[in-house]
Amino acid sequence: MYRPCFEMLIQVLRQQTTIQNSRYLTLEEQVMIFVYVISQKATNRMAMEDWQHSGSTISVNCVGAIDGTHIAAHAPADVANNFRGRKSTVTSNMLAICSFDMLFTYVVTEWEGAVHDSRVLTTQLEDPTSGFPHPPPGKYYLVDSGYSNKPGFLAPFRNVPYHLRDARRRAGGINGPTELFNYRHASLRNCIERCFGVLKARFPILRYMTNFSLIRQREIAMCCCVLHNFIRLHNHGDPLFDRYGVDGVMPPSDSDSDDDAPSSSGTACETPNLYVFNEP
């Protein structure tokens, strides 16, 4: 598209539609990003990198993705059962929110592995001291089917193929609007799985925790998340981020999925360990 044609298109859009400059993007930028995506078959990640805007700008009303992941833990014998997830291994359940830049924006490391992800999130939402970054009106976080679908939290359709690897293995491909929605939902929410993949690949202690005190174990997990963000912001060309930073790249499977979820019993460990990360 030559410049005069582009300028005419912008003029028509301004005069005949309700599309205007947004908080972060001019109308010209919005149109250029759209044309770039449809003409280059660009992924969300490619658009973010080339246009230097976060995924929350590219994916208009979505402000991040939420999920829980199990990290290795050592627990005293008298409370060890509270830390045993569905595979009977001793773990802690870490709740995290990430941006589409693969940065952690909120992390909680205080919960035992036997507690379901949805209970962790519900407790953080109900606790006025948790510092949970509630989405602005009209915005939402992406969550998986283990969480409730409600204002501010968008879950996929249940009993419909969801995971990216499932859609790609099917001979018939995507069938119908609900499968298409789930596929796009999974493609975007995949960023939190890739964040966990980078985190655990870089810091093996999260898979094989040393016998520190419970408080120290939670602090170690939090420090790993802080270092993850620092490396993401300042170590350009990092091989792990290059490996996991492509849309659709699937991290190694582990025990994070809660499809056959652990019990909802248990309580948060004492001395909560949470942190809200402020983006620069």
mmCIF file of C-alpha atoms in Angstrom, residues 64-280:
data_model
loop_
_atom_site.group_PDB
_atom_site.id
_atom_site.type_symbol
_atom_site.label_atom_id
_atom_site.label_comp_id
_atom_site.label_asym_id
_atom_site.label_seq_id
_atom_site.Cartn_x
_atom_site.Cartn_y
_atom_site.Cartn_z
ATOM 1 C CA GLY A 64 -2.294 -10.657 31.088
ATOM 2 C CA ALA A 65 -2.566 -14.352 31.857
ATOM 3 C CA ILE A 66 -2.936 -16.135 35.192
ATOM 4 C CA ASP A 67 -1.980 -19.670 36.171
ATOM 5 C CA GLY A 68 -0.476 -21.719 38.937
ATOM 6 C CA THR A 69 2.589 -23.909 38.775
ATOM 7 C CA HIS A 70 3.981 -26.480 41.178
ATOM 8 C CA ILE A 71 7.545 -26.031 42.365
ATOM 9 C CA ALA A 72 9.521 -28.542 44.379
ATOM 10 C CA ALA A 73 9.399 -28.191 48.161
ATOM 11 C CA HIS A 74 10.754 -29.721 51.350
ATOM 12 C CA ALA A 75 8.253 -29.832 54.204
ATOM 13 C CA PRO A 76 8.415 -31.155 57.775
ATOM 14 C CA ALA A 77 6.879 -34.604 58.156
ATOM 15 C CA ASP A 78 3.970 -33.353 60.283
ATOM 16 C CA VAL A 79 2.707 -31.057 57.486
ATOM 17 C CA ALA A 80 4.067 -32.851 54.418
ATOM 18 C CA ASN A 81 0.631 -34.132 53.341
ATOM 19 C CA ASN A 82 -0.536 -30.547 52.880
ATOM 20 C CA PHE A 83 2.159 -30.174 50.228
ATOM 21 C CA ARG A 84 1.381 -33.346 48.278
ATOM 22 C CA GLY A 85 -0.296 -32.658 44.950
ATOM 23 C CA ARG A 86 -2.118 -35.112 42.727
ATOM 24 C CA LYS A 87 1.143 -36.970 41.953
ATOM 25 C CA SER A 88 1.919 -37.313 45.683
ATOM 26 C CA THR A 89 5.107 -35.304 45.338
ATOM 27 C CA VAL A 90 5.844 -32.547 47.827
ATOM 28 C CA THR A 91 5.390 -29.192 46.127
ATOM 29 C CA SER A 92 4.368 -25.600 46.675
ATOM 30 C CA ASN A 93 1.707 -24.008 44.479
ATOM 31 C CA MET A 94 2.866 -20.701 43.013
ATOM 32 C CA LEU A 95 0.279 -18.349 41.534
ATOM 33 C CA ALA A 96 1.541 -15.927 38.898
ATOM 34 C CA ILE A 97 0.324 -13.272 36.492
ATOM 35 C CA CYS A 98 2.419 -12.432 33.465
ATOM 36 C CA SER A 99 2.257 -9.829 30.741
ATOM 37 C CA PHE A 100 2.548 -10.722 27.074
ATOM 38 C CA ASP A 101 6.131 -9.467 27.237
ATOM 39 C CA MET A 102 6.837 -12.589 29.342
ATOM 40 C CA LEU A 103 7.297 -10.544 32.504
ATOM 41 C CA PHE A 104 5.858 -11.606 35.849
ATOM 42 C CA THR A 105 3.618 -8.851 37.206
ATOM 43 C CA TYR A 106 2.305 -10.605 40.324
ATOM 44 C CA VAL A 107 3.541 -13.697 42.152
ATOM 45 C CA VAL A 108 2.401 -15.543 45.285
ATOM 46 C CA THR A 109 4.574 -18.360 46.632
ATOM 47 C CA GLU A 110 2.929 -19.089 49.988
ATOM 48 C CA TRP A 111 0.585 -21.972 49.181
ATOM 49 C CA GLU A 112 0.950 -25.709 49.719
ATOM 50 C CA GLY A 113 0.874 -28.043 46.739
ATOM 51 C CA ALA A 114 -2.386 -29.742 47.811
ATOM 52 C CA VAL A 115 -4.374 -26.531 47.324
ATOM 53 C CA HIS A 116 -6.231 -26.039 44.031
ATOM 54 C CA ASP A 117 -5.263 -23.106 41.807
ATOM 55 C CA SER A 118 -8.786 -21.679 41.926
ATOM 56 C CA ARG A 119 -8.763 -21.520 45.712
ATOM 57 C CA VAL A 120 -5.435 -19.699 45.689
ATOM 58 C CA LEU A 121 -6.803 -17.091 43.296
ATOM 59 C CA THR A 122 -10.105 -16.712 45.156
ATOM 60 C CA THR A 123 -8.309 -16.147 48.441
ATOM 61 C CA GLN A 124 -6.043 -13.497 46.921
ATOM 62 C CA LEU A 125 -9.058 -11.736 45.403
ATOM 63 C CA GLU A 126 -10.920 -11.711 48.713
ATOM 64 C CA ASP A 127 -7.947 -10.498 50.756
ATOM 65 C CA PRO A 128 -7.809 -6.667 50.697
ATOM 66 C CA THR A 129 -4.152 -6.790 51.784
ATOM 67 C CA SER A 130 -3.018 -9.144 49.005
ATOM 68 C CA GLY A 131 -2.085 -6.379 46.577
ATOM 69 C CA PHE A 132 -3.771 -8.267 43.758
ATOM 70 C CA PRO A 133 -3.772 -6.104 40.592
ATOM 71 C CA HIS A 134 -7.449 -6.202 39.641
ATOM 72 C CA PRO A 135 -8.038 -5.574 35.929
ATOM 73 C CA PRO A 136 -9.543 -2.185 34.989
ATOM 74 C CA PRO A 137 -13.239 -2.100 34.015
ATOM 75 C CA GLY A 138 -13.745 -3.772 30.650
ATOM 76 C CA LYS A 139 -10.362 -5.535 30.804
ATOM 77 C CA TYR A 140 -9.622 -9.110 31.776
ATOM 78 C CA TYR A 141 -7.031 -11.769 32.500
ATOM 79 C CA LEU A 142 -6.926 -15.046 30.594
ATOM 80 C CA VAL A 143 -7.341 -18.123 32.804
ATOM 81 C CA ASP A 144 -7.657 -21.823 32.059
ATOM 82 C CA SER A 145 -10.671 -24.033 32.673
ATOM 83 C CA GLY A 146 -9.608 -24.689 36.253
ATOM 84 C CA TYR A 147 -10.784 -21.184 37.142
ATOM 85 C CA SER A 148 -14.250 -19.639 37.071
ATOM 86 C CA ASN A 149 -15.317 -17.573 34.091
ATOM 87 C CA LYS A 150 -16.423 -14.208 35.520
ATOM 88 C CA PRO A 151 -15.970 -10.468 34.944
ATOM 89 C CA GLY A 152 -12.258 -9.720 34.741
ATOM 90 C CA PHE A 153 -11.323 -13.373 34.150
ATOM 91 C CA LEU A 154 -11.894 -15.036 30.780
ATOM 92 C CA ALA A 155 -11.831 -18.851 30.713
ATOM 93 C CA PRO A 156 -12.171 -21.134 27.662
ATOM 94 C CA PHE A 157 -15.201 -23.224 26.788
ATOM 95 C CA ARG A 158 -15.339 -26.430 28.804
ATOM 96 C CA ASN A 159 -15.554 -29.850 27.147
ATOM 97 C CA VAL A 160 -14.139 -28.377 23.937
ATOM 98 C CA PRO A 161 -10.582 -29.111 22.654
ATOM 99 C CA TYR A 162 -8.311 -26.456 24.084
ATOM 100 C CA HIS A 163 -4.598 -27.113 24.275
ATOM 101 C CA LEU A 164 -2.530 -26.066 21.277
ATOM 102 C CA ARG A 165 -0.986 -29.506 20.864
ATOM 103 C CA ASP A 166 -4.482 -31.047 20.775
ATOM 104 C CA ALA A 167 -5.651 -28.753 17.970
ATOM 105 C CA ARG A 168 -2.507 -29.369 15.936
ATOM 106 C CA ARG A 169 -2.714 -33.137 16.212
ATOM 107 C CA ARG A 170 -6.292 -33.393 15.009
ATOM 108 C CA ALA A 171 -6.596 -34.469 11.396
ATOM 109 C CA GLY A 172 -9.725 -32.376 10.856
ATOM 110 C CA GLY A 173 -8.229 -29.224 12.312
ATOM 111 C CA ILE A 174 -10.369 -26.669 14.146
ATOM 112 C CA ASN A 175 -14.103 -27.318 13.907
ATOM 113 C CA GLY A 176 -16.617 -24.589 14.754
ATOM 114 C CA PRO A 177 -16.577 -21.248 16.568
ATOM 115 C CA THR A 178 -16.076 -22.628 20.096
ATOM 116 C CA GLU A 179 -12.995 -24.604 19.053
ATOM 117 C CA LEU A 180 -11.681 -21.543 17.235
ATOM 118 C CA PHE A 181 -12.230 -19.415 20.345
ATOM 119 C CA ASN A 182 -10.427 -21.955 22.505
ATOM 120 C CA TYR A 183 -7.552 -22.200 20.049
ATOM 121 C CA ARG A 184 -7.068 -18.426 20.040
ATOM 122 C CA HIS A 185 -7.481 -18.295 23.813
ATOM 123 C CA ALA A 186 -4.806 -20.986 24.240
ATOM 124 C CA SER A 187 -2.475 -19.279 21.753
ATOM 125 C CA LEU A 188 -2.593 -16.075 23.798
ATOM 126 C CA ARG A 189 -2.623 -17.633 27.276
ATOM 127 C CA ASN A 190 0.367 -19.761 26.253
ATOM 128 C CA CYS A 191 2.604 -16.891 27.401
ATOM 129 C CA ILE A 192 2.233 -17.894 31.063
ATOM 130 C CA GLU A 193 3.215 -21.483 30.260
ATOM 131 C CA ARG A 194 6.252 -20.216 28.371
ATOM 132 C CA CYS A 195 7.178 -17.998 31.336
ATOM 133 C CA PHE A 196 7.073 -21.020 33.621
ATOM 134 C CA GLY A 197 9.101 -22.969 31.069
ATOM 135 C CA VAL A 198 11.862 -20.337 31.046
ATOM 136 C CA LEU A 199 11.774 -20.008 34.827
ATOM 137 C CA LYS A 200 12.201 -23.721 35.535
ATOM 138 C CA ALA A 201 14.738 -24.273 32.769
ATOM 139 C CA ARG A 202 16.909 -21.446 34.117
ATOM 140 C CA PHE A 203 16.561 -22.277 37.808
ATOM 141 C CA PRO A 204 16.634 -26.089 38.373
ATOM 142 C CA ILE A 205 16.229 -25.551 42.120
ATOM 143 C CA LEU A 206 12.525 -24.993 41.409
ATOM 144 C CA ARG A 207 12.339 -28.629 40.314
ATOM 145 C CA TYR A 208 14.744 -30.031 42.913
ATOM 146 C CA MET A 209 14.457 -27.847 46.008
ATOM 147 C CA THR A 210 17.215 -28.022 48.608
ATOM 148 C CA ASN A 211 16.235 -28.638 52.228
ATOM 149 C CA PHE A 212 15.865 -25.027 53.316
ATOM 150 C CA SER A 213 13.212 -23.732 55.715
ATOM 151 C CA LEU A 214 9.767 -23.170 54.200
ATOM 152 C CA ILE A 215 10.171 -19.425 54.470
ATOM 153 C CA ARG A 216 13.518 -19.557 52.676
ATOM 154 C CA GLN A 217 12.081 -21.805 49.958
ATOM 155 C CA ARG A 218 9.362 -19.240 49.234
ATOM 156 C CA GLU A 219 11.949 -16.470 49.150
ATOM 157 C CA ILE A 220 14.076 -18.447 46.694
ATOM 158 C CA ALA A 221 11.111 -18.898 44.351
ATOM 159 C CA MET A 222 10.352 -15.180 44.507
ATOM 160 C CA CYS A 223 13.981 -14.260 43.836
ATOM 161 C CA CYS A 224 13.948 -16.507 40.770
ATOM 162 C CA CYS A 225 10.952 -14.568 39.432
ATOM 163 C CA VAL A 226 12.680 -11.239 40.068
ATOM 164 C CA LEU A 227 15.820 -12.442 38.254
ATOM 165 C CA HIS A 228 13.630 -13.723 35.421
ATOM 166 C CA ASN A 229 12.225 -10.209 34.945
ATOM 167 C CA PHE A 230 15.645 -8.560 35.210
ATOM 168 C CA ILE A 231 17.120 -10.851 32.566
ATOM 169 C CA ARG A 232 14.104 -10.330 30.324
ATOM 170 C CA LEU A 233 14.478 -6.561 30.496
ATOM 171 C CA HIS A 234 18.246 -6.248 30.279
ATOM 172 C CA ASN A 235 19.767 -9.353 28.646
ATOM 173 C CA HIS A 236 18.592 -9.067 25.051
ATOM 174 C CA GLY A 237 19.210 -12.165 22.971
ATOM 175 C CA ASP A 238 18.996 -14.455 25.991
ATOM 176 C CA PRO A 239 18.911 -18.014 24.561
ATOM 177 C CA LEU A 240 16.135 -19.246 26.848
ATOM 178 C CA PHE A 241 13.855 -16.349 26.016
ATOM 179 C CA ASP A 242 14.693 -16.802 22.350
ATOM 180 C CA ARG A 243 13.727 -20.461 22.638
ATOM 181 C CA TYR A 244 10.490 -19.957 24.560
ATOM 182 C CA GLY A 245 9.593 -16.498 23.265
ATOM 183 C CA VAL A 246 7.821 -17.674 20.107
ATOM 184 C CA ASP A 247 4.040 -18.025 20.027
ATOM 185 C CA GLY A 248 3.033 -21.652 20.148
ATOM 186 C CA VAL A 249 6.290 -22.986 21.620
ATOM 187 C CA MET A 250 5.250 -25.474 24.261
ATOM 188 C CA PRO A 251 7.293 -25.838 27.448
ATOM 189 C CA PRO A 252 8.236 -29.325 28.641
ATOM 190 C CA SER A 253 5.226 -30.970 30.273
ATOM 191 C CA ASP A 254 5.341 -31.264 34.038
ATOM 192 C CA SER A 255 2.921 -31.459 36.908
ATOM 193 C CA ASP A 256 1.413 -28.002 36.475
ATOM 194 C CA SER A 257 -1.882 -29.010 34.899
ATOM 195 C CA ASP A 258 -4.824 -29.177 37.294
ATOM 196 C CA ASP A 259 -7.248 -31.086 35.076
ATOM 197 C CA ASP A 260 -7.414 -33.781 37.741
ATOM 198 C CA ALA A 261 -6.794 -31.218 40.376
ATOM 199 C CA PRO A 262 -5.374 -31.533 43.875
ATOM 200 C CA SER A 263 -7.686 -31.124 46.797
ATOM 201 C CA SER A 264 -8.893 -27.733 47.949
ATOM 202 C CA SER A 265 -7.963 -28.457 51.541
ATOM 203 C CA GLY A 266 -5.084 -26.739 53.227
ATOM 204 C CA THR A 267 -4.275 -23.187 54.173
ATOM 205 C CA ALA A 268 -1.722 -20.639 53.166
ATOM 206 C CA CYS A 269 1.602 -21.011 54.913
ATOM 207 C CA GLU A 270 2.421 -18.418 57.515
ATOM 208 C CA THR A 271 4.319 -15.301 56.472
ATOM 209 C CA PRO A 272 2.795 -14.783 53.022
ATOM 210 C CA ASN A 273 5.301 -14.200 50.262
ATOM 211 C CA LEU A 274 3.887 -12.138 47.427
ATOM 212 C CA TYR A 275 5.112 -9.371 45.214
ATOM 213 C CA VAL A 276 3.592 -7.015 42.709
ATOM 214 C CA PHE A 277 6.009 -6.219 39.891
ATOM 215 C CA ASN A 278 5.798 -2.723 38.486
ATOM 216 C CA GLU A 279 6.522 -2.519 34.799
ATOM 217 C CA PRO A 280 8.958 0.227 33.787
#
